[in-house]
Structures are given as structure tokens and as C-alpha cells.
Amino acid sequence: MNENTTNDPIIICEDVHKWFDDFHVLKGITTTFKKGERAVICGPSGSGKSTFIRTINRLEEHQRGTIIVDGIELSNDLRNINLIRQEVGMVFQQFNLFPHLTNIKNITLGPIQVRKMSKKAAEEAALALLERMDIADQAYKYPSEVSGGQQQRVAIARALAMEPKIMLFDEPTSALDPEMISEVLDVMRELAHSGMTMLVVTHEMGFAREVADRVMFFDEGVVVEEAAPADFFDNPQHDRTKLFISQTLQH
Amino acid sequence: MEDNTLTQEIKPPDTSKGPVRWLRDNLFSTWYNTILTCLGLVFLFLFFKGFLTWVFTQANWRVIPANLQILMIGPFPIEQVWRIGIVFCTLLTLLGLSAGIWRGIVLQMAIAIVGVCLLLLLIPLDVVKEAENTSATLEFNLNIFYLIFIKRIWLLGGLVLLVGTFFIGRKKDGLKKWIIGGWILSFPWTMIMLHGFGENTISTTNWGGLLLTLLLAAVGIVACFPLGVLLALGRRSQLPAIRWVSTVYIETIRGVPLITILFMGSLLLPIFMPGDFQLDTVIRAMVALTLFSSAYMAENVRGGLQAVPSGQVEAAQAVGLSYSKTMIFIVLPQAIRAVIPAIVGQSIALLKDTSLVFIIGLIELMGIRKSILGNQDWTGLHAEVSIFIAVIYFVFSYSMSIVSQEIEEDLGVGNN
């Protein structure tokens, strides 16, 4: 547990199931994330880890069980979904920046249109965020004109501009060239120390060991093992986890 | 020293050729290419010789100046031509203000329109000399002078307004909302202005020529756009009822020729209309063209929607944007930009499709052609009149095409 972690649960998942047609992706996930907690989710591809964090802001709909985020249950009620999405920021593997808008407009769109912030206030906040991401000089360029690492930092700034309570990261460094991974991880590390609740799907085991309060290992739609990083990496309990750790740490 | 040779700048090999070299490489590289080139030249020479001889010696071009008025405005009463002038000036004023405020694309459209106006300004100038020698009556000649004078006044006035308001618009950023409102009101304003009221009423049966062609095309192109976007979104909707209705509409309209829709508009619609209520023929044509065009527009836009990656929608949703805001700010701008060539292609097609409204008794450009050729004085001059009309269509189609290329460049399609 880090110094920011509280005992207040902010995400409560009860027996969450999800199917893609007949394929059972999530087979009953039950877990609770506390306010300020940093959880790293890892596992082989196809294990359901991305699908799981995407159910938390309802980019994927779960078909059984309950998910309660910040006291609001996710249901088909559009108002609830939009309320939750305002509280949950998300960063994607492919950045998904809006290519027809400049970097700063990518960031201010949400605050202006959803939070009803004035244009001026939103731009000031966006510039402060870009400063924090160390890319203030890229504000008025288009996403296609900056590097992958910078694009991902713009994407993080876009999510933070909504002042979310929770940040979801879906393999944020997997699409990056090796020399750009560290600049994104630095930003995430800084964010973690600021006390943000973070759920991170990643293969960066060094980051997990250093920053996470808890590592969850997914395989075939279930949480096989979850533990504090020290226990998880040095003393894994399940054979499947042992195999995964030995394979990933070889690199 | 080795570092130097590695980083030394090496220029790409020079592949440019002189014109003689180009000719030899491309046209006279082998004996059979030489023969083909010579045959081609002979063919081109014969064709152009024949065509140019006809244009300059045989063709009877007097038919154009003598009928210029009717070609431009149809049977619209000449003493009421100021109505057209006012509409023209209103539109150019709006355009000038918009070009000043938004610049970019709108400015390019404005420049294209200035180009077309200058062309129109120049055409009647040549016509004046010719008109003096025509065998037509003196009165008729005066009429032409009058028309040309008036037309030039309005054209010049419009151009001055366009340029003037452009500079005003550059300094007044706060006018945006008013101008958008102005554009929306410009349609009823145009219709009322042209129609007039009281004893000066000009029935729409007197609207014709290029005036009617442009009016129908402009309304069709502008009105089919929002309808097409809604239909495209409808066809991709999650709600089965909306999806079903949109699909049936699009497929039905696309499965039927435009002529049929025009016919239905003019023959069937009045039957369903209650009692004495009569929808004007021109309005009916506008509705039919819009309904027809919107189905094709919907499919164009849908093509663009499919080109937008799903990650864009997810990112917008993750920020908390509602469905409509996601569409307006994220999806549609990218979708429409991807299909600008298709949209412009369809607009050009619609401009030419307006020639089919003769079927419901309207006399646009092609209808005027028919009535000119029906006149005893001008029988047999098919080629002259047709070529002139073709040039008019070409000028408008080509300027639309140029605007579309400028828009693409402006938006950096394929770059961002």
C-alpha cells in the first residue's frame, strides 16, 4: 500500500462476466480497488485484461454481475454511463488522438463540451498539463506532427484534463518505439506519486514492481493470482504465473 | 576522415531531361512508336482543322447573343431583372463576409465565384459588337444592350460588394452567428425576392434558363447534405427502427431513376395533397432533387463514416462526450473530409441532372435550348446552342472541381 491509498473502495466488481458471441472472455471477476490504489494488470494476450478495464468505463458492456464506480452502478442508463466516463480517464494503446484537431484542442474538447468550462480556462489548464508532460512547445501542432511518445503524453493530458478520479491505461507503451517508452513511463510514475487511482494493463514489469500496490495476473478470463509486487515477482504461487514471469523477465 | 565521407551530402542522380530528349524517349523511341506518333498527329490535325474551321467560318454564333437573355433568365420579365440583381448581391455580400471571417475554404469558394463572374462579365462584351450586326429588329438590339448594361451593373456591384465585405468580415469576428443565420434566411429571401408579391408577382413558370438551373442545383446540393448525413447516421444506428427506415429509404430512392421521382413529385403528390393546396412546380422539383440526391449523399457519407477508426469513437466516449457531440466534433469532420471527392462529384452530377426537370414542364438551360431551336429564325443551329450550353455547364462543374481540390489541400487530406 502506498502513502496515498485509503480504505475507501472506488471500484467494486462482483462476479463480472463478458462474452464475445460464444467466447467467454471474462469468467466472473470479483475485486475491489481502493481510492489512490495503483494496480497493474498483466497476463498473456487474449486473457481478458484489456476487456476487463474497458468494462470499467463501459467501452465494453458486461453481461452478468455488477460494477460500481464511485458509487454509481454501471447499467444501461446513459446518464450514469456519461457520469462515470467523466470520472474515469482512459489512455489507449494506439493513443487515439483526434487527428483533425491540434494537440491543445484534443485536450480542451472534453472540458469545454462536457464540463462546460470556458475556452480560456480550458486552454490555460491544457497548457499547464502539457507543461507537466514536458511538451508545452507541441501544443499547437497536430498529433501527426509529433512523435509517438509525445502523442501518448498528449493522450494522457487529454484524459487528465477532465480531472478524473480514476485513470485506466490500456497497454500505453506497447505501440511505442523502445526509446520512447521511458518518457511515457516517467509521466505515469509522476502521476502515480500524485495519488491518482490507476489501473494499468502493461507488460512493463519494471514499472509494475516499482509503482504498483498490487499486481493482478489474468489468464483465460479469470484472475489467477494477485499480490503485492514483491510477493508476486519473487514468490509466485501458481504454475501459470511462474511460467509467465519467467518468460517476461527473460527479456 | 572516414566520418566525412559517410556524412558527405550526396545529391540524387539527375533524372530531368531536355524537351528533345523527352520527345525521343517517349514519342520516337522505336520505329513503330514513330509511326503511331505521326498517325496521331495527323488525326489531331484533321480533327482540329475541321472543328476550328467550323467554329470560325461556318457556325452561326449570332444565335447566342440574340438569345442571351432567355438563356440566362428564361422568360423572366426583363424589367424585373433587378430582383435577380438584389438576390445576387445579397448572396455575394454574405459570401464576402464569410470569406473574411472564416477564410480558408470559404475564401477559395469566393475566389472561384469571382472567377466565374469575371468570365460572365467578359462574355457579353464580345457579344455587343456582334449584336449590332444582327438581322434582329432595332428594338431587340436595344433590349440586349439594356440587358448587358444591367447585367454588368449588377455583376460589377456584386463583385465590389464581395470584395468590400471581405475586408469588413476580416475585422468583425463577432458576426459569425449572424452570418450563419443570414445564410439560412437567404433561401426564403431568394424565393420571395424572385417571386415578388401583389401585382408584381412573377410566377415560377417564368423562371428559367441558367437562373433556374443554378437555383435548383444550389438548393439540391445544400439541402441534400444535412439529410444525407442524418440518413447515413441512421443507417448505422443501433436502433433497428431507425436503421430499417434509413436503409429502405436509401435503397428505394437509389433504385429509381430521377425522372420517375420528378414525375411522382408532379403527378402523384397533388393527388395526396388536401383540397386546393397546390405546391409550386419549382418547389416540387427542388424537393424531388433533394430527396433523390440525399440518398446518394447518405451512401457517400457512410463510406466516410466507415473510414473513421473505432478508436476515435472510443476515445471520444472515454472523455465523456455524448453520442451527438462525438458525431459532430469527432466522427463527421473526419468522415466528410475523407469523401470530399465523392461529395463534389455528386454535386456536379446533380448540377447536370437538373436538366431533367423539363419533364415536369420547367425550362432550365436545356429547356431553353429546345425552345430556341423551335424558333424559325434559329432552326438547325443545334451545335452552336449546345456547345454554348456545354461551356456554361463546364465552367460551373470545373469550378466546383477546383474548389474541391483546394479544400482537400487546405484540410491536408492524407496528411493529418
XYZ file of C-alpha atoms in Angstrom, chain A residues 24-241:
218
model
C -16.350 -16.370 -22.678
C -13.811 -13.539 -22.160
C -14.382 -12.681 -18.514
C -15.391 -15.535 -16.223
C -16.520 -13.945 -13.000
C -14.116 -11.223 -11.900
C -14.631 -10.140 -8.293
C -12.357 -7.466 -6.921
C -12.254 -4.052 -5.256
C -9.977 -1.122 -5.975
C -9.401 1.475 -3.288
C -9.087 5.180 -3.751
C -5.448 6.012 -4.542
C -4.539 2.414 -5.340
C -2.193 1.582 -8.204
C -2.994 -1.780 -9.737
C -1.058 -3.357 -12.580
C -2.878 -5.961 -14.618
C -0.793 -8.379 -16.638
C -1.283 -11.627 -18.438
C -0.888 -13.225 -21.852
C -2.740 -11.760 -24.824
C -6.337 -12.875 -25.032
C -6.545 -13.290 -21.259
C -9.266 -10.626 -20.944
C -7.172 -7.981 -19.171
C -7.923 -5.216 -21.698
C -11.571 -6.201 -21.875
C -11.748 -6.015 -18.100
C -10.540 -2.419 -17.787
C -12.716 -1.448 -20.743
C -15.793 -2.656 -18.849
C -14.998 -0.148 -16.108
C -15.887 2.839 -18.323
C -18.327 0.769 -20.309
C -16.467 0.727 -23.604
C -17.392 -2.938 -23.223
C -20.679 -3.948 -21.679
C -20.552 -6.684 -19.059
C -23.355 -9.203 -19.301
C -23.520 -10.536 -15.767
C -22.527 -9.278 -12.329
C -22.227 -5.705 -11.085
C -19.656 -2.953 -11.416
C -19.931 0.050 -9.138
C -17.654 3.002 -9.903
C -17.516 5.894 -7.441
C -20.877 4.889 -6.019
C -22.657 4.642 -9.367
C -23.657 1.271 -10.753
C -22.950 0.714 -14.443
C -26.183 -0.115 -16.182
C -27.780 0.726 -19.495
C -28.750 4.112 -18.116
C -26.943 6.521 -20.452
C -26.780 9.270 -17.841
C -24.910 7.006 -15.429
C -22.518 5.919 -18.148
C -21.713 9.502 -19.075
C -21.293 10.467 -15.415
C -18.849 7.636 -14.878
C -16.942 8.400 -18.059
C -16.368 11.914 -16.793
C -14.759 10.486 -13.655
C -12.697 7.822 -15.424
C -9.900 8.814 -17.792
C -8.554 6.339 -20.291
C -5.306 6.051 -22.244
C -5.196 3.703 -25.229
C -2.508 1.589 -26.789
C -2.931 3.360 -30.144
C -3.236 6.829 -28.496
C -6.492 7.516 -30.434
C -5.826 11.224 -30.608
C -8.200 13.158 -32.850
C -6.108 13.726 -35.986
C -8.099 16.707 -37.261
C -7.552 18.743 -34.080
C -4.373 20.293 -32.760
C -2.904 18.793 -29.609
C -4.312 21.529 -27.415
C -7.782 21.189 -28.945
C -7.610 17.451 -28.341
C -7.189 18.302 -24.678
C -9.702 21.159 -24.341
C -12.572 19.463 -26.226
C -13.770 17.429 -23.248
C -13.546 20.208 -20.625
C -15.319 22.693 -22.932
C -18.035 20.375 -24.260
C -18.637 18.140 -21.247
C -17.525 20.133 -18.216
C -18.801 23.386 -19.773
C -15.550 25.121 -18.959
C -14.834 28.431 -20.693
C -12.485 28.233 -23.642
C -9.924 30.398 -21.950
C -9.876 28.446 -18.691
C -9.710 25.148 -20.576
C -6.753 26.331 -22.638
C -4.879 27.534 -19.580
C -5.458 24.204 -17.878
C -4.395 22.339 -21.020
C -1.164 24.326 -21.305
C -0.412 23.618 -17.633
C -0.951 19.903 -18.276
C 1.269 19.950 -21.350
C 3.891 21.709 -19.266
C 3.606 18.915 -16.722
C 4.024 16.400 -19.560
C 7.072 18.382 -20.684
C 5.649 19.050 -24.177
C 4.239 22.575 -23.901
C 6.031 23.507 -27.137
C 3.953 20.954 -29.068
C 0.568 22.464 -28.108
C -0.357 23.954 -31.469
C 0.898 21.121 -33.657
C -1.259 18.332 -35.000
C -0.851 14.852 -33.499
C 0.668 13.570 -36.754
C 3.449 16.135 -36.416
C 4.821 14.859 -33.094
C 6.497 11.611 -32.078
C 4.694 8.570 -30.690
C 5.901 9.219 -27.153
C 4.691 12.809 -27.373
C 1.344 11.691 -28.792
C 0.849 9.325 -25.881
C 1.663 12.132 -23.436
C -0.889 14.364 -25.183
C -3.373 11.498 -24.778
C -2.581 11.313 -21.054
C -3.049 15.088 -20.788
C -6.372 14.775 -22.619
C -7.588 12.247 -20.060
C -6.279 14.289 -17.115
C -7.925 17.484 -18.374
C -11.280 16.059 -17.300
C -9.907 15.870 -13.758
C -10.831 12.211 -13.401
C -10.753 10.285 -10.143
C -9.550 7.123 -11.835
C -7.142 6.593 -14.745
C -7.227 3.477 -16.910
C -4.182 2.646 -19.020
C -4.610 0.022 -21.727
C -1.081 -1.045 -22.701
C 0.068 2.568 -23.002
C 3.609 1.757 -24.136
C 3.015 -1.250 -26.382
C 2.813 0.762 -29.604
C 5.890 2.846 -28.862
C 9.449 2.624 -30.120
C 11.749 1.426 -27.313
C 13.442 4.799 -26.771
C 10.083 6.488 -26.214
C 8.752 4.074 -23.612
C 10.618 5.648 -20.734
C 9.289 9.170 -21.355
C 5.726 7.855 -21.066
C 6.543 5.715 -18.025
C 8.116 8.758 -16.331
C 4.877 10.665 -16.728
C 2.888 7.733 -15.367
C 5.251 7.400 -12.432
C 4.812 11.080 -11.619
C 1.054 10.649 -11.862
C 1.167 7.675 -9.514
C 3.006 9.690 -6.903
C 0.366 12.420 -7.119
C -2.140 9.983 -5.619
C -4.234 9.098 -8.691
C -6.124 5.814 -8.636
C -4.606 3.893 -11.548
C -5.411 0.626 -13.294
C -2.626 -0.187 -15.707
C -2.586 -3.020 -18.213
C 1.056 -3.363 -19.170
C 3.922 -5.693 -19.919
C 6.413 -3.312 -18.274
C 7.314 -5.462 -15.297
C 9.912 -2.985 -14.013
C 7.192 -0.334 -13.799
C 4.887 -2.787 -12.043
C 7.475 -3.711 -9.459
C 8.348 -0.099 -8.778
C 4.960 1.626 -8.776
C 2.189 -0.906 -8.229
C 0.459 -1.628 -4.950
C -0.959 -4.795 -6.404
C -0.260 -6.930 -9.444
C -3.128 -8.945 -10.889
C -2.396 -11.813 -13.228
C -5.135 -12.643 -15.737
C -5.382 -15.846 -17.716
C -8.323 -17.190 -19.722
C -10.741 -14.702 -18.224
C -10.006 -15.241 -14.536
C -7.695 -13.598 -12.024
C -5.207 -16.409 -11.443
C -3.165 -14.614 -8.843
C -2.971 -11.202 -7.232
C -0.405 -9.950 -4.786
C 1.860 -7.064 -3.860
C 4.641 -6.805 -6.469
C 7.334 -8.139 -4.170
C 5.378 -11.314 -3.438
C 4.133 -11.597 -6.991
C 7.514 -11.491 -8.673
C 9.641 -13.227 -6.062
C 7.239 -15.776 -4.737
C 4.533 -16.608 -7.307
C 2.123 -19.289 -6.145
C 0.652 -20.707 -9.343
C 2.493 -22.590 -12.058
C 0.884 -20.446 -14.754
C 2.160 -17.292 -13.030
